[in-house]
């Protein structure tokens, strides 16, 4: 496990925690602590519902991976894929820009004799279909439902800018997928990072580069030819369901805290702003997300409840996922270690 999870990963997690806790503490200091008493009145049923939605989102993502693997001719158990999915979430949460998700995906699937080009398919498909969701829905919301979003003038301008950026990122992503030579240069860049300098990683990346062309051919065939577009639609639906479950946590929490809200405004604001705030050099956007969403929710959530709301919301949308994914990762690594010891 040591060659996968290095000391600097723990340093990055520590920095993320400090920034996250510090941001929440500042927000609570500015909004006041009287909202803490409202937390004690939250019905435990709502806590259970939020945890259920988190579990369902992870299951949706697991079945998305399973269906894609089946289309690629690979059949892995749901139990293994659930732990695999948690492990990829964990590395995404603890590395800048979620950069650790790709190597851990290749590493873990390789253990199941799945070649790198198929691992790349799993990784890029998840980004692609989430990208289609984020790159198309925000402009639609801003064009047709702008009044219902209840955005301030400043937030409206920011939302338009974010939507433009997400659309450009979607176009760039499609270009990367359809241009094998460019993708190879990206793999070379990632392979040159010191974190991935181990011999096993080098082997994985070399195998990946030799299969890039096959990957490109398989992608076109998989989504556009053999399935008649059915797989493309089902993967997009999986992405939509995952993010709908994820973004439902905030309105559930508002109901639990007796906060009046417009559900379209609450979900849409998360959809437009979360992605751009969460992915940066600080893992999971710690500090940026808390402060950003305090501003974004400030005209929806009462001032005295804002700090408490952001703290609880962040706990369920970040810390619960991080804890669950961390447990899944360590269980998977422990299982692999036990198998290696028994084989000896």
GROMACS .gro file of C-alpha atoms in nm:
model
  344
    1UNK     CA    1   0.000   0.000   0.000
    2UNK     CA    2   0.290   0.233   0.066
    3UNK     CA    3   0.375   0.270  -0.305
    4UNK     CA    4   0.017   0.385  -0.372
    5UNK     CA    5  -0.060   0.614  -0.081
    6UNK     CA    6   0.242   0.829   0.002
    7UNK     CA    7   0.309   1.064   0.292
    8UNK     CA    8   0.242   1.371   0.078
    9UNK     CA    9  -0.115   1.248   0.026
   10UNK     CA   10  -0.168   1.273   0.401
   11UNK     CA   11  -0.015   1.622   0.398
   12UNK     CA   12  -0.257   1.726   0.124
   13UNK     CA   13  -0.550   1.585   0.325
   14UNK     CA   14  -0.431   1.774   0.633
   15UNK     CA   15  -0.412   2.100   0.437
   16UNK     CA   16  -0.759   2.037   0.292
   17UNK     CA   17  -0.906   1.970   0.638
   18UNK     CA   18  -0.748   2.282   0.786
   19UNK     CA   19  -0.879   2.501   0.504
   20UNK     CA   20  -1.224   2.344   0.516
   21UNK     CA   21  -1.263   2.366   0.893
   22UNK     CA   22  -1.115   2.715   0.894
   23UNK     CA   23  -1.355   2.838   0.627
   24UNK     CA   24  -1.656   2.692   0.809
   25UNK     CA   25  -1.539   2.843   1.139
   26UNK     CA   26  -1.506   3.188   0.979
   27UNK     CA   27  -1.850   3.162   0.816
   28UNK     CA   28  -2.006   3.059   1.148
   29UNK     CA   29  -1.827   3.340   1.327
   30UNK     CA   30  -1.967   3.593   1.079
   31UNK     CA   31  -2.319   3.450   1.076
   32UNK     CA   32  -2.337   3.384   1.450
   33UNK     CA   33  -2.367   3.067   1.653
   34UNK     CA   34  -2.734   3.091   1.745
   35UNK     CA   35  -2.816   2.858   1.455
   36UNK     CA   36  -2.645   2.572   1.640
   37UNK     CA   37  -2.952   2.517   1.854
   38UNK     CA   38  -3.154   2.448   1.538
   39UNK     CA   39  -2.925   2.153   1.462
   40UNK     CA   40  -3.047   1.978   1.776
   41UNK     CA   41  -3.403   1.993   1.642
   42UNK     CA   42  -3.326   1.819   1.313
   43UNK     CA   43  -3.532   1.503   1.279
   44UNK     CA   44  -3.296   1.200   1.254
   45UNK     CA   45  -3.511   1.073   0.966
   46UNK     CA   46  -3.365   1.346   0.744
   47UNK     CA   47  -3.013   1.241   0.842
   48UNK     CA   48  -3.104   0.888   0.737
   49UNK     CA   49  -3.247   1.012   0.407
   50UNK     CA   50  -2.930   1.205   0.326
   51UNK     CA   51  -2.714   0.902   0.406
   52UNK     CA   52  -2.944   0.689   0.191
   53UNK     CA   53  -2.906   0.929  -0.100
   54UNK     CA   54  -2.528   0.914  -0.062
   55UNK     CA   55  -2.536   0.534  -0.069
   56UNK     CA   56  -2.770   0.534  -0.370
   57UNK     CA   57  -2.541   0.774  -0.557
   58UNK     CA   58  -2.246   0.540  -0.499
   59UNK     CA   59  -2.453   0.242  -0.615
   60UNK     CA   60  -2.565   0.429  -0.928
   61UNK     CA   61  -2.202   0.505  -1.010
   62UNK     CA   62  -2.106   0.142  -0.944
   63UNK     CA   63  -2.370   0.008  -1.182
   64UNK     CA   64  -2.265   0.264  -1.440
   65UNK     CA   65  -1.915   0.117  -1.430
   66UNK     CA   66  -2.052  -0.239  -1.435
   67UNK     CA   67  -2.264  -0.176  -1.745
   68UNK     CA   68  -1.971  -0.016  -1.924
   69UNK     CA   69  -1.741  -0.305  -1.835
   70UNK     CA   70  -2.001  -0.557  -1.958
   71UNK     CA   71  -2.015  -0.369  -2.289
   72UNK     CA   72  -1.635  -0.402  -2.300
   73UNK     CA   73  -1.661  -0.777  -2.246
   74UNK     CA   74  -1.555  -0.773  -1.878
   75UNK     CA   75  -1.765  -0.908  -1.593
   76UNK     CA   76  -1.670  -0.809  -1.238
   77UNK     CA   77  -1.887  -0.850  -0.929
   78UNK     CA   78  -2.088  -0.558  -0.799
   79UNK     CA   79  -1.920  -0.601  -0.459
   80UNK     CA   80  -1.571  -0.560  -0.605
   81UNK     CA   81  -1.678  -0.269  -0.825
   82UNK     CA   82  -1.835  -0.093  -0.528
   83UNK     CA   83  -1.503  -0.105  -0.342
   84UNK     CA   84  -1.319  -0.012  -0.661
   85UNK     CA   85  -1.547   0.288  -0.706
   86UNK     CA   86  -1.486   0.398  -0.347
   87UNK     CA   87  -1.110   0.372  -0.400
   88UNK     CA   88  -1.124   0.594  -0.711
   89UNK     CA   89  -1.341   0.846  -0.523
   90UNK     CA   90  -1.087   0.848  -0.240
   91UNK     CA   91  -0.791   0.928  -0.466
   92UNK     CA   92  -0.995   1.189  -0.648
   93UNK     CA   93  -1.074   1.357  -0.316
   94UNK     CA   94  -0.715   1.366  -0.185
   95UNK     CA   95  -0.526   1.476  -0.498
   96UNK     CA   96  -0.518   1.815  -0.679
   97UNK     CA   97  -0.777   1.835  -0.958
   98UNK     CA   98  -0.874   1.474  -0.879
   99UNK     CA   99  -0.559   1.365  -1.067
  100UNK     CA  100  -0.514   1.046  -0.863
  101UNK     CA  101  -0.828   0.883  -1.002
  102UNK     CA  102  -0.675   0.778  -1.336
  103UNK     CA  103  -0.368   0.587  -1.208
  104UNK     CA  104  -0.564   0.410  -0.933
  105UNK     CA  105  -0.827   0.310  -1.191
  106UNK     CA  106  -0.562   0.160  -1.418
  107UNK     CA  107  -0.384  -0.005  -1.123
  108UNK     CA  108  -0.689  -0.172  -0.970
  109UNK     CA  109  -0.844  -0.290  -1.297
  110UNK     CA  110  -0.509  -0.424  -1.411
  111UNK     CA  111  -0.517  -0.653  -1.106
  112UNK     CA  112  -0.829  -0.805  -1.261
  113UNK     CA  113  -0.648  -0.856  -1.594
  114UNK     CA  114  -0.832  -0.566  -1.757
  115UNK     CA  115  -0.602  -0.388  -2.007
  116UNK     CA  116  -0.522  -0.017  -1.975
  117UNK     CA  117  -0.723   0.086  -2.281
  118UNK     CA  118  -1.040  -0.043  -2.114
  119UNK     CA  119  -0.945   0.128  -1.788
  120UNK     CA  120  -0.906   0.452  -1.980
  121UNK     CA  121  -1.250   0.396  -2.127
  122UNK     CA  122  -1.400   0.371  -1.779
  123UNK     CA  123  -1.219   0.683  -1.659
  124UNK     CA  124  -1.288   0.904  -1.959
  125UNK     CA  125  -1.649   0.788  -1.997
  126UNK     CA  126  -1.725   0.904  -1.644
  127UNK     CA  127  -1.571   1.245  -1.714
  128UNK     CA  128  -1.733   1.270  -2.057
  129UNK     CA  129  -2.091   1.204  -1.950
  130UNK     CA  130  -2.065   1.422  -1.643
  131UNK     CA  131  -1.910   1.682  -1.873
  132UNK     CA  132  -2.203   1.661  -2.114
  133UNK     CA  133  -2.435   1.712  -1.818
  134UNK     CA  134  -2.244   2.013  -1.681
  135UNK     CA  135  -2.165   2.158  -2.020
  136UNK     CA  136  -2.523   2.167  -2.149
  137UNK     CA  137  -2.765   2.200  -1.855
  138UNK     CA  138  -2.633   2.529  -1.703
  139UNK     CA  139  -2.676   2.726  -2.030
  140UNK     CA  140  -3.029   2.584  -2.066
  141UNK     CA  141  -3.114   2.689  -1.711
  142UNK     CA  142  -2.973   3.038  -1.760
  143UNK     CA  143  -3.154   3.087  -2.090
  144UNK     CA  144  -3.498   2.948  -2.001
  145UNK     CA  145  -3.520   2.958  -1.619
  146UNK     CA  146  -3.308   3.256  -1.517
  147UNK     CA  147  -3.582   3.423  -1.310
  148UNK     CA  148  -3.658   3.102  -1.119
  149UNK     CA  149  -3.290   3.072  -1.019
  150UNK     CA  150  -3.327   3.391  -0.811
  151UNK     CA  151  -2.966   3.492  -0.876
  152UNK     CA  152  -2.830   3.832  -0.782
  153UNK     CA  153  -2.681   4.041  -1.061
  154UNK     CA  154  -2.326   3.945  -0.957
  155UNK     CA  155  -2.414   3.575  -0.938
  156UNK     CA  156  -2.584   3.594  -1.278
  157UNK     CA  157  -2.267   3.729  -1.437
  158UNK     CA  158  -2.060   3.465  -1.258
  159UNK     CA  159  -2.304   3.192  -1.367
  160UNK     CA  160  -2.276   3.297  -1.731
  161UNK     CA  161  -1.896   3.293  -1.705
  162UNK     CA  162  -1.898   2.949  -1.538
  163UNK     CA  163  -2.136   2.807  -1.799
  164UNK     CA  164  -1.911   2.935  -2.076
  165UNK     CA  165  -1.607   2.775  -1.910
  166UNK     CA  166  -1.787   2.441  -1.862
  167UNK     CA  167  -1.896   2.441  -2.226
  168UNK     CA  168  -1.538   2.505  -2.338
  169UNK     CA  169  -1.416   2.225  -2.111
  170UNK     CA  170  -1.672   1.989  -2.267
  171UNK     CA  171  -1.552   2.080  -2.617
  172UNK     CA  172  -1.192   2.029  -2.505
  173UNK     CA  173  -1.279   1.692  -2.353
  174UNK     CA  174  -1.442   1.568  -2.673
  175UNK     CA  175  -1.135   1.685  -2.864
  176UNK     CA  176  -0.903   1.496  -2.627
  177UNK     CA  177  -1.105   1.176  -2.662
  178UNK     CA  178  -1.124   1.193  -3.040
  179UNK     CA  179  -0.758   1.294  -3.088
  180UNK     CA  180  -0.534   1.001  -2.980
  181UNK     CA  181  -0.207   1.191  -3.031
  182UNK     CA  182  -0.311   1.462  -2.787
  183UNK     CA  183  -0.422   1.205  -2.530
  184UNK     CA  184  -0.083   1.034  -2.554
  185UNK     CA  185   0.092   1.361  -2.473
  186UNK     CA  186  -0.131   1.402  -2.165
  187UNK     CA  187  -0.043   1.049  -2.047
  188UNK     CA  188   0.327   1.133  -2.085
  189UNK     CA  189   0.277   1.444  -1.874
  190UNK     CA  190   0.101   1.250  -1.596
  191UNK     CA  191   0.361   0.973  -1.607
  192UNK     CA  192   0.631   1.234  -1.549
  193UNK     CA  193   0.484   1.341  -1.215
  194UNK     CA  194   0.701   1.223  -0.928
  195UNK     CA  195   0.403   1.073  -0.747
  196UNK     CA  196   0.370   0.818  -1.030
  197UNK     CA  197   0.740   0.742  -1.068
  198UNK     CA  198   0.724   0.381  -0.941
  199UNK     CA  199   0.814   0.097  -1.175
  200UNK     CA  200   0.462  -0.046  -1.168
  201UNK     CA  201   0.314   0.288  -1.270
  202UNK     CA  202   0.567   0.321  -1.551
  203UNK     CA  203   0.464  -0.017  -1.684
  204UNK     CA  204   0.096   0.076  -1.667
  205UNK     CA  205   0.150   0.403  -1.851
  206UNK     CA  206   0.362   0.239  -2.122
  207UNK     CA  207   0.090  -0.020  -2.179
  208UNK     CA  208  -0.165   0.259  -2.188
  209UNK     CA  209   0.020   0.453  -2.454
  210UNK     CA  210   0.057   0.148  -2.679
  211UNK     CA  211  -0.319   0.093  -2.666
  212UNK     CA  212  -0.434   0.452  -2.718
  213UNK     CA  213  -0.515   0.393  -3.083
  214UNK     CA  214  -0.713   0.080  -2.999
  215UNK     CA  215  -0.893   0.277  -2.731
  216UNK     CA  216  -0.997   0.545  -2.978
  217UNK     CA  217  -1.128   0.283  -3.220
  218UNK     CA  218  -1.310   0.098  -2.942
  219UNK     CA  219  -1.469   0.420  -2.813
  220UNK     CA  220  -1.621   0.506  -3.149
  221UNK     CA  221  -1.741   0.150  -3.198
  222UNK     CA  222  -1.877   0.112  -2.846
  223UNK     CA  223  -2.086   0.429  -2.827
  224UNK     CA  224  -2.169   0.503  -3.187
  225UNK     CA  225  -2.179   0.175  -3.381
  226UNK     CA  226  -2.241  -0.154  -3.203
  227UNK     CA  227  -2.488  -0.023  -2.941
  228UNK     CA  228  -2.671   0.208  -3.177
  229UNK     CA  229  -2.625   0.486  -2.924
  230UNK     CA  230  -2.808   0.299  -2.646
  231UNK     CA  231  -2.500   0.277  -2.426
  232UNK     CA  232  -2.435   0.647  -2.476
  233UNK     CA  233  -2.788   0.732  -2.357
  234UNK     CA  234  -2.776   0.493  -2.059
  235UNK     CA  235  -2.440   0.632  -1.944
  236UNK     CA  236  -2.574   0.985  -1.968
  237UNK     CA  237  -2.879   0.885  -1.762
  238UNK     CA  238  -2.652   0.730  -1.498
  239UNK     CA  239  -2.457   1.058  -1.476
  240UNK     CA  240  -2.777   1.261  -1.446
  241UNK     CA  241  -2.912   1.033  -1.171
  242UNK     CA  242  -2.585   1.042  -0.975
  243UNK     CA  243  -2.567   1.422  -0.972
  244UNK     CA  244  -2.938   1.458  -0.901
  245UNK     CA  245  -2.897   1.242  -0.590
  246UNK     CA  246  -2.585   1.436  -0.488
  247UNK     CA  247  -2.748   1.776  -0.532
  248UNK     CA  248  -3.062   1.663  -0.347
  249UNK     CA  249  -2.874   1.668  -0.017
  250UNK     CA  250  -2.896   2.048   0.014
  251UNK     CA  251  -3.277   2.071  -0.029
  252UNK     CA  252  -3.327   1.777   0.211
  253UNK     CA  253  -3.115   1.961   0.468
  254UNK     CA  254  -3.318   2.279   0.412
  255UNK     CA  255  -3.640   2.089   0.476
  256UNK     CA  256  -3.485   1.946   0.793
  257UNK     CA  257  -3.387   2.297   0.909
  258UNK     CA  258  -3.728   2.448   0.815
  259UNK     CA  259  -3.573   2.678   0.555
  260UNK     CA  260  -3.808   2.791   0.278
  261UNK     CA  261  -3.657   2.752  -0.067
  262UNK     CA  262  -3.715   2.720  -0.440
  263UNK     CA  263  -3.594   2.369  -0.530
  264UNK     CA  264  -3.497   2.470  -0.883
  265UNK     CA  265  -3.287   2.756  -0.749
  266UNK     CA  266  -3.112   2.535  -0.492
  267UNK     CA  267  -3.028   2.246  -0.724
  268UNK     CA  268  -2.942   2.471  -1.017
  269UNK     CA  269  -2.699   2.683  -0.816
  270UNK     CA  270  -2.512   2.371  -0.710
  271UNK     CA  271  -2.511   2.236  -1.064
  272UNK     CA  272  -2.373   2.560  -1.207
  273UNK     CA  273  -2.115   2.646  -0.943
  274UNK     CA  274  -2.005   2.328  -0.761
  275UNK     CA  275  -1.790   2.177  -1.033
  276UNK     CA  276  -1.594   2.494  -1.099
  277UNK     CA  277  -1.527   2.547  -0.724
  278UNK     CA  278  -1.450   2.186  -0.627
  279UNK     CA  279  -1.177   2.104  -0.877
  280UNK     CA  280  -0.858   2.298  -0.818
  281UNK     CA  281  -0.510   2.259  -0.677
  282UNK     CA  282  -0.654   2.210  -0.324
  283UNK     CA  283  -0.811   1.861  -0.307
  284UNK     CA  284  -1.191   1.879  -0.338
  285UNK     CA  285  -1.173   2.258  -0.339
  286UNK     CA  286  -1.145   2.271   0.040
  287UNK     CA  287  -1.195   2.628   0.158
  288UNK     CA  288  -1.308   2.749  -0.185
  289UNK     CA  289  -1.631   2.546  -0.183
  290UNK     CA  290  -1.729   2.651   0.169
  291UNK     CA  291  -1.672   3.022   0.111
  292UNK     CA  292  -1.813   3.011  -0.242
  293UNK     CA  293  -2.133   2.838  -0.143
  294UNK     CA  294  -2.180   3.063   0.158
  295UNK     CA  295  -2.201   3.346  -0.096
  296UNK     CA  296  -2.416   3.147  -0.336
  297UNK     CA  297  -2.669   3.045  -0.068
  298UNK     CA  298  -2.660   3.376   0.120
  299UNK     CA  299  -2.986   3.507  -0.026
  300UNK     CA  300  -3.167   3.175   0.027
  301UNK     CA  301  -3.055   3.064   0.372
  302UNK     CA  302  -3.129   3.297   0.668
  303UNK     CA  303  -2.814   3.472   0.788
  304UNK     CA  304  -2.817   3.318   1.137
  305UNK     CA  305  -2.840   2.967   0.986
  306UNK     CA  306  -2.586   3.013   0.705
  307UNK     CA  307  -2.275   2.893   0.890
  308UNK     CA  308  -2.449   2.588   1.037
  309UNK     CA  309  -2.609   2.504   0.703
  310UNK     CA  310  -2.278   2.522   0.513
  311UNK     CA  311  -2.104   2.312   0.779
  312UNK     CA  312  -2.364   2.035   0.773
  313UNK     CA  313  -2.402   2.047   0.393
  314UNK     CA  314  -2.026   2.017   0.346
  315UNK     CA  315  -2.012   1.731   0.595
  316UNK     CA  316  -2.257   1.524   0.392
  317UNK     CA  317  -2.132   1.624   0.046
  318UNK     CA  318  -1.762   1.587   0.126
  319UNK     CA  319  -1.666   1.427   0.455
  320UNK     CA  320  -1.915   1.139   0.441
  321UNK     CA  321  -1.801   1.053   0.087
  322UNK     CA  322  -1.437   1.088   0.193
  323UNK     CA  323  -1.480   0.864   0.499
  324UNK     CA  324  -1.676   0.600   0.306
  325UNK     CA  325  -1.432   0.603   0.014
  326UNK     CA  326  -1.133   0.588   0.249
  327UNK     CA  327  -1.276   0.282   0.422
  328UNK     CA  328  -1.342   0.119   0.083
  329UNK     CA  329  -0.989   0.192  -0.036
  330UNK     CA  330  -0.821   0.049   0.275
  331UNK     CA  331  -1.045  -0.260   0.269
  332UNK     CA  332  -0.950  -0.321  -0.093
  333UNK     CA  333  -0.580  -0.276  -0.021
  334UNK     CA  334  -0.606  -0.502   0.284
  335UNK     CA  335  -0.779  -0.769   0.077
  336UNK     CA  336  -0.503  -0.755  -0.185
  337UNK     CA  337  -0.235  -0.772   0.086
  338UNK     CA  338  -0.400  -1.074   0.247
  339UNK     CA  339  -0.419  -1.252  -0.089
  340UNK     CA  340  -0.052  -1.182  -0.154
  341UNK     CA  341   0.047  -1.318   0.188
  342UNK     CA  342  -0.165  -1.631   0.146
  343UNK     CA  343  -0.011  -1.691  -0.198
  344UNK     CA  344   0.335  -1.686  -0.043
   0.00000   0.00000   0.00000
